[in-house]
Short mmCIF file of N, CA and C and ligand atoms in Angstrom, two decimals:
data_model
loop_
_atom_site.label_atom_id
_atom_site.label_comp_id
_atom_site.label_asym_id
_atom_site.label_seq_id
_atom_site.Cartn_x
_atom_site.Cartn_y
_atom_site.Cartn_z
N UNK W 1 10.47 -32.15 -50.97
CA UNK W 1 10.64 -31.27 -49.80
C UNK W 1 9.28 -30.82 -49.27
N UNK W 2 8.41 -30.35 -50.54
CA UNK W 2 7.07 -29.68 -49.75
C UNK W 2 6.45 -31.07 -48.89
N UNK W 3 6.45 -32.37 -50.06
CA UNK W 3 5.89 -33.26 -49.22
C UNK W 3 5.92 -33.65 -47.85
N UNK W 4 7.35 -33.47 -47.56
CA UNK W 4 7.75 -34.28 -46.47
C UNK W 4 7.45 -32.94 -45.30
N UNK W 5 7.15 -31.40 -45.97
CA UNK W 5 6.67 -30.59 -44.57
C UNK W 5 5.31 -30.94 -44.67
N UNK W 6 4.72 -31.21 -45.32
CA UNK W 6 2.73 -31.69 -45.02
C UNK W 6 3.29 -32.97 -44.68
N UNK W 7 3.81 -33.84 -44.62
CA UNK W 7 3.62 -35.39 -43.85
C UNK W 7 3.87 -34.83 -42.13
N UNK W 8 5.12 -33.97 -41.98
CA UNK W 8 5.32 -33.64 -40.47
C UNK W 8 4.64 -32.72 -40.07
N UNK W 9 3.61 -31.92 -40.77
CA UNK W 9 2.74 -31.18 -39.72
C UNK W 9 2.15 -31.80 -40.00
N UNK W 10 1.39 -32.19 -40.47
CA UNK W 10 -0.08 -33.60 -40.40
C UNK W 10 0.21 -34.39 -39.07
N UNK W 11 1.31 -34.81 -38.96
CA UNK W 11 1.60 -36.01 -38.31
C UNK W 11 2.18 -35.28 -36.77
N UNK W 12 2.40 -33.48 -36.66
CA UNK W 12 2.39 -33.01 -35.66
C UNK W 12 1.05 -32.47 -34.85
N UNK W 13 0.45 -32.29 -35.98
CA UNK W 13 -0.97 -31.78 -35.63
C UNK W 13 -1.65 -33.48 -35.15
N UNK W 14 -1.53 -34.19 -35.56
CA UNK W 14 -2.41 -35.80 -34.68
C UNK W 14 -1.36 -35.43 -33.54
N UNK W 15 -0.51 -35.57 -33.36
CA UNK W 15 0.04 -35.83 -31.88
C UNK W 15 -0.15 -34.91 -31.07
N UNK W 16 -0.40 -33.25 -31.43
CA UNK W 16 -0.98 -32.26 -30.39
C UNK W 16 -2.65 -32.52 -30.37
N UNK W 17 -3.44 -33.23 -31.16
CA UNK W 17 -4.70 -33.16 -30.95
C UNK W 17 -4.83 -34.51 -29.63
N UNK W 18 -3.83 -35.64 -30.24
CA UNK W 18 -3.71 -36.45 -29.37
C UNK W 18 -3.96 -36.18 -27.93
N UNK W 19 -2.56 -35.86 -27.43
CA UNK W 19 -1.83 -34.94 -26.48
C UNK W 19 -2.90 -34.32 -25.73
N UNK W 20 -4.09 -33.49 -26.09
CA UNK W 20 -4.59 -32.29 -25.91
C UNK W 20 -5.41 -33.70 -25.30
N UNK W 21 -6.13 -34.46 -25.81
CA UNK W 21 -7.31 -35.10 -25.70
C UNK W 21 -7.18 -36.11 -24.32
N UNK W 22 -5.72 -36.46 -23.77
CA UNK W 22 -5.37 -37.23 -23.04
C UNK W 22 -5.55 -35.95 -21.99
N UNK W 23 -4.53 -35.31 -22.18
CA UNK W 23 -4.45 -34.00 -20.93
C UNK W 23 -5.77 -33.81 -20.73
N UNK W 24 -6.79 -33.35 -21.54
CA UNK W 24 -7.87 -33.08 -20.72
C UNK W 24 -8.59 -34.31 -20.24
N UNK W 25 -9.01 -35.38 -20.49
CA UNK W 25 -9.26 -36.35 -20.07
C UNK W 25 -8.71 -36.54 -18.73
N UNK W 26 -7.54 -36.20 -18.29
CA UNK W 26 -6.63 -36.50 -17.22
C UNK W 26 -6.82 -35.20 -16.49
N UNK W 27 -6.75 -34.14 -16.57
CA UNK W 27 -6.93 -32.62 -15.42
C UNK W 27 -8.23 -32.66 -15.59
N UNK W 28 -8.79 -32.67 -16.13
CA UNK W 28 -10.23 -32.48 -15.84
C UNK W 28 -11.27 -33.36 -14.67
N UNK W 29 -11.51 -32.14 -13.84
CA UNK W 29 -12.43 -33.16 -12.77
C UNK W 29 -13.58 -33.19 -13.06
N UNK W 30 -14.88 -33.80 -12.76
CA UNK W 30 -15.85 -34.45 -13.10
C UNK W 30 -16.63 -33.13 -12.17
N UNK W 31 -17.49 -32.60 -13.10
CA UNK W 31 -18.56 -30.86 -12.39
C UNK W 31 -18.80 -31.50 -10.65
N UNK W 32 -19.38 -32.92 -10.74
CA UNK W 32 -19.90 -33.14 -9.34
C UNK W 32 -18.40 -33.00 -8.32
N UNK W 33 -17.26 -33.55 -8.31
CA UNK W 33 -16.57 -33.52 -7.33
C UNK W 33 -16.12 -32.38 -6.93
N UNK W 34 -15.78 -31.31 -8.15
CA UNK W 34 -15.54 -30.31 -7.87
C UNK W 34 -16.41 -29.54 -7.37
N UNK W 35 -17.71 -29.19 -7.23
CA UNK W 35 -18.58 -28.87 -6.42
C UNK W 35 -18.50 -29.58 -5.06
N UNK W 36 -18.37 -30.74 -4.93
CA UNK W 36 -18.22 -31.35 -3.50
C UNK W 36 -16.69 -30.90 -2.39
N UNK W 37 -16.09 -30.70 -3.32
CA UNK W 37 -15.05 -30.26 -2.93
C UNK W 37 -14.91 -28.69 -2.15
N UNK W 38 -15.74 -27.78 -3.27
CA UNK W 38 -15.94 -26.35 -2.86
C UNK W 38 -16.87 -26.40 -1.88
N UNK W 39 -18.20 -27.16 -1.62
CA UNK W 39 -19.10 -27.09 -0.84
C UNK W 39 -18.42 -27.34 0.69
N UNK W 40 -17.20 -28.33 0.44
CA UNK W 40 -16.83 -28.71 1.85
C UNK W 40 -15.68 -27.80 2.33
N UNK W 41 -15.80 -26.93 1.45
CA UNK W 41 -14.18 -26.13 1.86
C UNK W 41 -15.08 -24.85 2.43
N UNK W 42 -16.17 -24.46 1.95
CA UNK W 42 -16.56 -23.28 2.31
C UNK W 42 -17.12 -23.68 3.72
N UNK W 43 -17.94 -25.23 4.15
CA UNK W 43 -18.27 -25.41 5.05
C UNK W 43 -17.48 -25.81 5.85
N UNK W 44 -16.02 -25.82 5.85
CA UNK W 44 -15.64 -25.72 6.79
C UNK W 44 -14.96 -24.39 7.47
N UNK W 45 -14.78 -23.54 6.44
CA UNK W 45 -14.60 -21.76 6.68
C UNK W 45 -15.83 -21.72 7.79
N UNK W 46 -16.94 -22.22 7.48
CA UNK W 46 -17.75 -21.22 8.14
C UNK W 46 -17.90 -22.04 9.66
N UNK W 47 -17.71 -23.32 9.61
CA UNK W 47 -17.80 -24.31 10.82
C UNK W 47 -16.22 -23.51 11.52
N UNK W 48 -15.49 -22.94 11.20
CA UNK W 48 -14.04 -22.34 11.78
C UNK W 48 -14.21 -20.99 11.98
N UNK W 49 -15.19 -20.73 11.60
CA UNK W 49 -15.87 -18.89 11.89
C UNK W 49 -14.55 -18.05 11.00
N UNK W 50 -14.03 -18.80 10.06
CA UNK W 50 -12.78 -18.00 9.03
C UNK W 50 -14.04 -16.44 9.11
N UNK W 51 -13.11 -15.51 8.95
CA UNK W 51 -13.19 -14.35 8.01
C UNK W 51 -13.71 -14.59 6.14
N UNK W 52 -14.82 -14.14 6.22
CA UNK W 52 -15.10 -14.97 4.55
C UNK W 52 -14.76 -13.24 3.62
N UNK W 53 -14.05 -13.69 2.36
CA UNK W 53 -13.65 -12.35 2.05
C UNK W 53 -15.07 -12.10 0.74
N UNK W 54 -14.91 -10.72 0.76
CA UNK W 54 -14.18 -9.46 1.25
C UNK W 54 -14.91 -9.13 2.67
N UNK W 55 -13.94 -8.77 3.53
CA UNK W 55 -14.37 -8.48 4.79
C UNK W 55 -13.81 -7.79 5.64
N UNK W 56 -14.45 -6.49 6.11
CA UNK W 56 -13.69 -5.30 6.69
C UNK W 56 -13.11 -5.39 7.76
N UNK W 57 -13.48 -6.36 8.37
CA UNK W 57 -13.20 -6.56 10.28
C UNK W 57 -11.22 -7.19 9.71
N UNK W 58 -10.93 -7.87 8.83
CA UNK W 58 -9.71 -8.26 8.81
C UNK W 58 -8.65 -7.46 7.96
N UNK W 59 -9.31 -6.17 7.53
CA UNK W 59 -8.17 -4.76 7.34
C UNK W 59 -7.73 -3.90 8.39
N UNK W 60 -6.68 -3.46 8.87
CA UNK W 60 -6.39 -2.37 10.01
C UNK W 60 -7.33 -1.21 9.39
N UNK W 61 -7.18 -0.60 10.17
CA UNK W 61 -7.74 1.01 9.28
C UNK W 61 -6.64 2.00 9.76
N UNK W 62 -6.44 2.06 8.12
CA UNK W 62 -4.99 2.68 7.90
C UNK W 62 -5.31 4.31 7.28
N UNK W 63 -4.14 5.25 7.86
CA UNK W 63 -4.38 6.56 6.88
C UNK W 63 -4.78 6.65 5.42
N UNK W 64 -3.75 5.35 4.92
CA UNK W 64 -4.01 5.61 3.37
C UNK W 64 -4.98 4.50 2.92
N UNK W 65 -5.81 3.87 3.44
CA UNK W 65 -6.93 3.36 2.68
C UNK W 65 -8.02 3.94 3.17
N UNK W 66 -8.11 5.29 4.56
CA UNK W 66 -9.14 5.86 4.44
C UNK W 66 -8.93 6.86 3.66
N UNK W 67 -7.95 7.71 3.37
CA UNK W 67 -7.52 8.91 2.31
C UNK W 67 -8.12 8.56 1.26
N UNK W 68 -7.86 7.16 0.85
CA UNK W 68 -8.61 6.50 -0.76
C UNK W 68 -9.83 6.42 -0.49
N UNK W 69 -10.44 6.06 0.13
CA UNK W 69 -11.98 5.56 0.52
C UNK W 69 -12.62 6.90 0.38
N UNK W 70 -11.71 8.22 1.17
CA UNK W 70 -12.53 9.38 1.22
C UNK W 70 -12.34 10.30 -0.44
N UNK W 71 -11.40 9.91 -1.00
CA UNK W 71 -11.29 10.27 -2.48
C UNK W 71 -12.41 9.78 -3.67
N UNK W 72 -13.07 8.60 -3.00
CA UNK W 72 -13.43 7.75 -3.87
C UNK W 72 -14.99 8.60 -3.49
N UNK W 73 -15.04 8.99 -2.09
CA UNK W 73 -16.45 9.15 -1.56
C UNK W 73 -16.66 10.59 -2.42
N UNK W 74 -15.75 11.26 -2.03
CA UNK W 74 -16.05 13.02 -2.41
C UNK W 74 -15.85 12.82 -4.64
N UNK W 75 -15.15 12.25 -5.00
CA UNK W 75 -15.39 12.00 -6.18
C UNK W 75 -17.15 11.94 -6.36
N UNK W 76 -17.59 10.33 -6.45
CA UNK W 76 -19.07 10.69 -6.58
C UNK W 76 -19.95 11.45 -5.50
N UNK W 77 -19.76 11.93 -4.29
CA UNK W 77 -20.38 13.28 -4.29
C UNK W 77 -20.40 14.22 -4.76
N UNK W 78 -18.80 14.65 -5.80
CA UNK W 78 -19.35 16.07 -6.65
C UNK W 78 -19.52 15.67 -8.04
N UNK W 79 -19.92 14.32 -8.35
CA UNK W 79 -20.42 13.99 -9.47
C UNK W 79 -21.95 14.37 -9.33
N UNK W 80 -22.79 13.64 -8.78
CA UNK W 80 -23.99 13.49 -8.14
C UNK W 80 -24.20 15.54 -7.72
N UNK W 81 -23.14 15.34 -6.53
CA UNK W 81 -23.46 16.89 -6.26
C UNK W 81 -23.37 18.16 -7.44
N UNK W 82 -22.71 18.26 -8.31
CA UNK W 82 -22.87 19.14 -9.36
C UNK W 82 -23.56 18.88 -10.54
N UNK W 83 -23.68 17.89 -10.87
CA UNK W 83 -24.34 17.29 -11.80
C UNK W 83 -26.19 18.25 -11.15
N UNK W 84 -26.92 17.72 -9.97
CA UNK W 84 -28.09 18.17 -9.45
C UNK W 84 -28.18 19.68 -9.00
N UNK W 85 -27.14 20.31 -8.32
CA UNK W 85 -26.98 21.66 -8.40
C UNK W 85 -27.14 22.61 -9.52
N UNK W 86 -26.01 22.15 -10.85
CA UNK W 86 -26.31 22.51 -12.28
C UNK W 86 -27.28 22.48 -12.81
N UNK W 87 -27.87 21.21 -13.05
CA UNK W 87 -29.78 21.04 -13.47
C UNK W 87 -30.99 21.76 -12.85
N UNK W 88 -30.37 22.16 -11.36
CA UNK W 88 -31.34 22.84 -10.75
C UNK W 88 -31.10 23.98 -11.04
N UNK W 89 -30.42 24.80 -10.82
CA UNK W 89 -30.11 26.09 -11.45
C UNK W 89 -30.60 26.34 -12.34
N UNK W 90 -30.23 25.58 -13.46
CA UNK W 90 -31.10 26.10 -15.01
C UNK W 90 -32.40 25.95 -14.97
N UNK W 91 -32.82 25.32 -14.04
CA UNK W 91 -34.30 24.63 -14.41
C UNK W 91 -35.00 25.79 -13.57
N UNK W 92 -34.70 26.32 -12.40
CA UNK W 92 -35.08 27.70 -11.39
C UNK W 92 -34.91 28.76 -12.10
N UNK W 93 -36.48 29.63 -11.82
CA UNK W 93 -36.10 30.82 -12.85
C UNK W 93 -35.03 31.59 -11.84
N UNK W 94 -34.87 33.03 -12.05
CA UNK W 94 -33.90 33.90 -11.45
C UNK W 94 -32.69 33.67 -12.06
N UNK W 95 -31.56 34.87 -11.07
CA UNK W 95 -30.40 34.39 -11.46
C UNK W 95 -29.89 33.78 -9.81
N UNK W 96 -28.51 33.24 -9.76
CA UNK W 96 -27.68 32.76 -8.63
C UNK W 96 -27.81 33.71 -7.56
N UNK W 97 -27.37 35.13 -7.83
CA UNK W 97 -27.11 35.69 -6.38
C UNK W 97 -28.79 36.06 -5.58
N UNK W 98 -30.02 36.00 -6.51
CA UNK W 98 -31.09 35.85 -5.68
C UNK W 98 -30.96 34.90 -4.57
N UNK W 99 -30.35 33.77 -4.97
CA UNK W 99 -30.53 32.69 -4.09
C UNK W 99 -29.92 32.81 -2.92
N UNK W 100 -28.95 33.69 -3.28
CA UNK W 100 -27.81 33.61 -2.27
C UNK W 100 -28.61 34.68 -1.23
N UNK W 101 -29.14 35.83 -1.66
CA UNK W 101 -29.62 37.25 -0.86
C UNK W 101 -30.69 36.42 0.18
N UNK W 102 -31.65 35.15 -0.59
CA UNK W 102 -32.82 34.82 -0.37
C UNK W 102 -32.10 33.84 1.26
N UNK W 103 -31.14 33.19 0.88
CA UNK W 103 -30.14 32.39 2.30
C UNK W 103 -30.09 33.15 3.19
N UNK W 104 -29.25 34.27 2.79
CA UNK W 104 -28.64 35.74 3.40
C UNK W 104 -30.23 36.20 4.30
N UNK W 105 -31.24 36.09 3.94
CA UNK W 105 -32.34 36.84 4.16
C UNK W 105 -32.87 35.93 5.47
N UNK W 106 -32.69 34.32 5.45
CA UNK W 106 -33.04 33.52 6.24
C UNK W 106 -32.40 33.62 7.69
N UNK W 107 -31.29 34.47 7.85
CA UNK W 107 -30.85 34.50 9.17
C UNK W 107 -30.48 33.47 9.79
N UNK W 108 -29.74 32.16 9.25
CA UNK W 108 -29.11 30.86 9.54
C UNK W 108 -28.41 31.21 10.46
N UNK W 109 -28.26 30.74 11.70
CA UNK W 109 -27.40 30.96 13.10
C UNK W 109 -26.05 30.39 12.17
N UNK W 110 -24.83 30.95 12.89
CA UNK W 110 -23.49 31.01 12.23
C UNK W 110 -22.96 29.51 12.37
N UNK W 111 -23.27 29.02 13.22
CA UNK W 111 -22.44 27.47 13.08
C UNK W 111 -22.97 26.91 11.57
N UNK W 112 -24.46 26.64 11.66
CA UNK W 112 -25.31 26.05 10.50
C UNK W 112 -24.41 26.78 8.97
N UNK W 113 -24.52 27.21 8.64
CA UNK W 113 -23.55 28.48 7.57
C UNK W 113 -22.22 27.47 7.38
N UNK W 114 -21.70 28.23 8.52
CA UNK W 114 -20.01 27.66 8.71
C UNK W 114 -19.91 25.65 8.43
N UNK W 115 -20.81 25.16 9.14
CA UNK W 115 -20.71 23.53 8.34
C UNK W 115 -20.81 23.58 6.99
N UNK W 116 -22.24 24.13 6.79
CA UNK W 116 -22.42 24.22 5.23
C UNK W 116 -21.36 24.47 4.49
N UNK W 117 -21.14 25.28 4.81
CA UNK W 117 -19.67 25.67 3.84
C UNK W 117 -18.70 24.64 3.49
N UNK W 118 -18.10 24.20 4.84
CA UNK W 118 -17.00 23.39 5.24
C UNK W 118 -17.39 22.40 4.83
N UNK W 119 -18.85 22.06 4.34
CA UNK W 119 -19.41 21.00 3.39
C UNK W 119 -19.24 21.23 1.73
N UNK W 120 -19.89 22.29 1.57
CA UNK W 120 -19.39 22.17 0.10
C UNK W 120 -18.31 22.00 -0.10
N UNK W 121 -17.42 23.24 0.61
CA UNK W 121 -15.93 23.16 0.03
C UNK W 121 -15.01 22.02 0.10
N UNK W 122 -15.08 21.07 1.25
CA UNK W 122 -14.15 20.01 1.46
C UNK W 122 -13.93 18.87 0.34
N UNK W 123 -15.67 18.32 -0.19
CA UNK W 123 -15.18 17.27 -1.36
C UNK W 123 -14.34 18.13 -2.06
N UNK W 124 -14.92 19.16 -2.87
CA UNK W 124 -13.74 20.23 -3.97
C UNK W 124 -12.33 20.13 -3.53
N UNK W 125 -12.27 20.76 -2.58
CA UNK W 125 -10.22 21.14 -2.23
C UNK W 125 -9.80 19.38 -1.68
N UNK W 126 -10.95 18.91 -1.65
CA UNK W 126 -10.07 17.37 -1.12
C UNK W 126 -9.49 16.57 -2.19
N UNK W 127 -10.85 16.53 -3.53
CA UNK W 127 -10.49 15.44 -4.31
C UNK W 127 -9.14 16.20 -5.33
N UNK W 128 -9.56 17.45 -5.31
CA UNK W 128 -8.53 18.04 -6.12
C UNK W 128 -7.19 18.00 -5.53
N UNK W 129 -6.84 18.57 -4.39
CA UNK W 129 -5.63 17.89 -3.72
C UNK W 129 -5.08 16.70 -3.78
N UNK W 130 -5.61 15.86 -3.14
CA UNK W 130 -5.49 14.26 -3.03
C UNK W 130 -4.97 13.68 -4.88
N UNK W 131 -6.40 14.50 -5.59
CA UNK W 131 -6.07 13.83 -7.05
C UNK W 131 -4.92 13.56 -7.82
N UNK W 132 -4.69 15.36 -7.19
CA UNK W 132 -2.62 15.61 -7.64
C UNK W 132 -1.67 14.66 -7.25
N UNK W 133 -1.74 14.03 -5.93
CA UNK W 133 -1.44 12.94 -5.48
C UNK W 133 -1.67 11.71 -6.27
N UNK W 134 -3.02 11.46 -6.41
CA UNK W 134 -3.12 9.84 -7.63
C UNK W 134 -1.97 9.91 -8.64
N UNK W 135 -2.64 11.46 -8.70
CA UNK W 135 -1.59 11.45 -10.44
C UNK W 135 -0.19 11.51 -10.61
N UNK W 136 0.66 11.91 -9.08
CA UNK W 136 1.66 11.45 -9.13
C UNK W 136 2.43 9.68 -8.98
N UNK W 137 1.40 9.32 -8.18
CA UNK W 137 1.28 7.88 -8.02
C UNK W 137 1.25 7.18 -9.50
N UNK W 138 0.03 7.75 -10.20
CA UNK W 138 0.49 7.09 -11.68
C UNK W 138 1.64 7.13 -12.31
N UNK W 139 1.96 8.26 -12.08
CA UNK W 139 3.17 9.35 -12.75
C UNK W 139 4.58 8.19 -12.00
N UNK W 140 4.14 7.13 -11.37
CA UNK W 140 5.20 6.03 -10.27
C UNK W 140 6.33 7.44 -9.48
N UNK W 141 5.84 8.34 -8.56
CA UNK W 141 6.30 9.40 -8.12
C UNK W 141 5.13 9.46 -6.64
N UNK W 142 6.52 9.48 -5.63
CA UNK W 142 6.01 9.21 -4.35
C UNK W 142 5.39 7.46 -3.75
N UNK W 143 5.69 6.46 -4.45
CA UNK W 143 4.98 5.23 -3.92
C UNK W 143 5.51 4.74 -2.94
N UNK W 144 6.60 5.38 -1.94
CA UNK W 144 7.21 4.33 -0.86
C UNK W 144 6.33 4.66 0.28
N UNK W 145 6.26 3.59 1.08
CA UNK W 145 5.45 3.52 2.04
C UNK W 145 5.59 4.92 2.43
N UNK W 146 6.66 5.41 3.36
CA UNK W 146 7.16 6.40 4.03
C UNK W 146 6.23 7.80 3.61
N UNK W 147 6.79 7.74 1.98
CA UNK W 147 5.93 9.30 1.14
C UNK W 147 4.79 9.02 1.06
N UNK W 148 4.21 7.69 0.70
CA UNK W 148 2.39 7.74 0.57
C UNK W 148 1.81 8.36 2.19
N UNK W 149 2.15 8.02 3.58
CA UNK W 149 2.08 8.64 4.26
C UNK W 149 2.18 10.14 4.85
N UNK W 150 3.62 10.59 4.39
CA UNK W 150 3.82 11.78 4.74
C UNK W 150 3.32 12.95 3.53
N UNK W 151 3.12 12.06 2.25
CA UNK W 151 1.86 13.04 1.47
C UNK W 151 0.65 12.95 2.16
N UNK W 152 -0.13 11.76 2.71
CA UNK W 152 -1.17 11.92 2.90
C UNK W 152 -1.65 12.81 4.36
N UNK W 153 -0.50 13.01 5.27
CA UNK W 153 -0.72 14.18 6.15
C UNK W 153 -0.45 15.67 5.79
N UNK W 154 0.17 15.69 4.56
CA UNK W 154 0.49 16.83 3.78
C UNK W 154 -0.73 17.05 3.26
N UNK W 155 -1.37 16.20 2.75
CA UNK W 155 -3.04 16.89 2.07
C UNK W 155 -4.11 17.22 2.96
N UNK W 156 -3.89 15.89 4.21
CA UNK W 156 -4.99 16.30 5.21
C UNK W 156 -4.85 18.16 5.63
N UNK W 157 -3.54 18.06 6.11
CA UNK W 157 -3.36 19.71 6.33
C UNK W 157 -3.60 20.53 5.64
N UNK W 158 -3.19 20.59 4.33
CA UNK W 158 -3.34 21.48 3.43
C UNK W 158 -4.97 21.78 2.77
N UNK W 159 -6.04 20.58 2.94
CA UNK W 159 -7.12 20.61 3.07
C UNK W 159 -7.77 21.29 4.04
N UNK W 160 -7.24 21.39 5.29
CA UNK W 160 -8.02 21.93 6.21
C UNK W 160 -7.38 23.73 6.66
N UNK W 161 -6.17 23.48 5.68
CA UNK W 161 -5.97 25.25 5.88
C UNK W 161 -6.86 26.09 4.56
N UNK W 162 -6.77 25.17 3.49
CA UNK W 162 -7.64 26.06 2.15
C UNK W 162 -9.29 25.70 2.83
N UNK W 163 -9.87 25.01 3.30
CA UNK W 163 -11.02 24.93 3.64
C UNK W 163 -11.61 26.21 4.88
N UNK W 164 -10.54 25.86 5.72
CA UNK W 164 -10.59 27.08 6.69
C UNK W 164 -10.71 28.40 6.12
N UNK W 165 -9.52 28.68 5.10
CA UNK W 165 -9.81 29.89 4.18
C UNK W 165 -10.40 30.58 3.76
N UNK W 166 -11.05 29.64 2.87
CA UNK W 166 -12.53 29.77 2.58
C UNK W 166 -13.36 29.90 2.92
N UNK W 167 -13.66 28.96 4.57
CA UNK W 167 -15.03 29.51 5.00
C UNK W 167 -15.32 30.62 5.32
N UNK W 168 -14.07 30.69 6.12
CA UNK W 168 -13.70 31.99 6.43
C UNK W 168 -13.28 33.73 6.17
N UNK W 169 -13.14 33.43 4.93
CA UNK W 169 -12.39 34.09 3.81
C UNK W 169 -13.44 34.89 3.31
N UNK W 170 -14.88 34.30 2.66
CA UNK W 170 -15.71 34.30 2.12
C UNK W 170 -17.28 34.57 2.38
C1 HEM D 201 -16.23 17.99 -10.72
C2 HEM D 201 -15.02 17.46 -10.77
C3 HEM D 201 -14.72 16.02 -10.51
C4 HEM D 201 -15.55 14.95 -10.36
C5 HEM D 201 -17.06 14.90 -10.46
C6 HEM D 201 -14.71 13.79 -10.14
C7 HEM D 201 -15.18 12.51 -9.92
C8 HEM D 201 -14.39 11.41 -9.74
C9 HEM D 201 -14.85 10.06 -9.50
C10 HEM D 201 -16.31 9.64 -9.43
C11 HEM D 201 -13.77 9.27 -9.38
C12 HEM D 201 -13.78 7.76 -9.19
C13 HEM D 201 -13.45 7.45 -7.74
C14 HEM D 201 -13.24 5.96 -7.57
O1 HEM D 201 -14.06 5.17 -8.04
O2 HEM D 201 -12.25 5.58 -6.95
C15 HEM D 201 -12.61 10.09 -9.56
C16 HEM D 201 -11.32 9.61 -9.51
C17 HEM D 201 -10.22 10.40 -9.69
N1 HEM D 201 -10.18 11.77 -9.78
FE1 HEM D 201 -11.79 12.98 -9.93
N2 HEM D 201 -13.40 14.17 -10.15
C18 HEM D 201 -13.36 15.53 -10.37
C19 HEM D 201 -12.25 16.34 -10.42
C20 HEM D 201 -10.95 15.90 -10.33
C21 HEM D 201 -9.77 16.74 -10.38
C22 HEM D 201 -9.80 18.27 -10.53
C23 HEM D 201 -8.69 15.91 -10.26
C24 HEM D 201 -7.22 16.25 -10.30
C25 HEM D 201 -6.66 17.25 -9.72
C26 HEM D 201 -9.18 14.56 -10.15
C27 HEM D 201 -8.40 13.44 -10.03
C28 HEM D 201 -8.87 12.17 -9.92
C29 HEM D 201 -8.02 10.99 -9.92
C30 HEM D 201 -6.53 10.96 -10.07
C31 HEM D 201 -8.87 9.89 -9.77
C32 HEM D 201 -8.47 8.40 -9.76
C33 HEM D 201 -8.15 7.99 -8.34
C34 HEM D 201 -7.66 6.55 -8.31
O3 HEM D 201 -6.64 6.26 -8.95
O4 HEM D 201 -8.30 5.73 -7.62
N3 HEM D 201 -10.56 14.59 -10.19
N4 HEM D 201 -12.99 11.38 -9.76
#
């Protein structure tokens, strides 16, 4: 019995090495054609003026891939942005509200102020808003076309009433 299972895998193992050695012999194209092949496919994309991807001119510009784009932006801005704020702080003697009296002291005409603000605060209340959103998306909660939309005018708003708030507020 043992014999006769080592005679049939022996004798299965030659016929898959076989097998293997023909198949590739046979799918396998030769490096040069397949390069000749790609060289003439791309040259003719470009002799047809194709769209070569990735390429922005052949996306609409849609609510929800700028909502993402702007999630993605204000993410590493308050990486970058707090990360350099934090280091500077510690590294400046004083404490915080000097800085603030020392602003206060500069007499900034009110628009200049009011952007500023509406600058800091927006990545913050955006990515954090919006984020709640990803995470319901992970959470597979809200993905139909319809709700990814009518959340994403739900955050735009709700971003620009807590932002307003704030500038204002404060
Ligand atoms: C200082 C605080 C934060 C920083 C520096 C930060 C930074 C980032 C960065 C750099 C990304 C990657 C963006 C990308 O490549 O697409 C990201 C993604 C993300 N953040 Fe934040 N984040 C912060 C706070 C938060 C908070 C409070 C939330 C939740 C309420 C949140 C939720 C998310 C989610 C869900 C993603 C993934 C988005 C996706 O699926 O594409 N983040 N964040």
């Amino acid at each position: 019995m043992a014999m006769a299972q080592t005679l049939l895998r022996s004798l299965g193992r030659q016929c898959l090495l076989r097998n293997q050695s023909v198949f590739l012999q046979k799918s396998l194209p030769s490096s040069s054609s397949a390069y000749t092949e790609m060289k003439e496919f791309w040259s003719k994309n470009r002799r047809l003026e194709r769209p070569l991807s990735p390429h922005l001119s052949i996306y609409a510009k849609e609510l929800t891939s700028g909502l993402s784009l702007i999630h993605r932006a204000t993410g590493i801005a308050m990486a970058v942005g707090v990360t350099t704020i934090s280091i500077t702080l510690f590294a400046l003697p004083g404490e915080f509200p000097t800085y603030i009296d020392f602003v206060k002291s500069l007499a900034v005409p009110a628009p200049i102020i009011i952007a500023a603000k509406y600058g800091l605060c927006f990545p913050v209340t955006y990515h954090y808003i919006n984020g709640i959103r990803h995470l319901c998306w992970d959470w597979a909660m809200g993905f139909e076309l319809g709700r990814v939309y009518k959340t994403g005018y739900f955050v735009v708003s709700l971003v620009a009433c807590v932002c307003t708030g704030f500038v204002f507020g404060c």
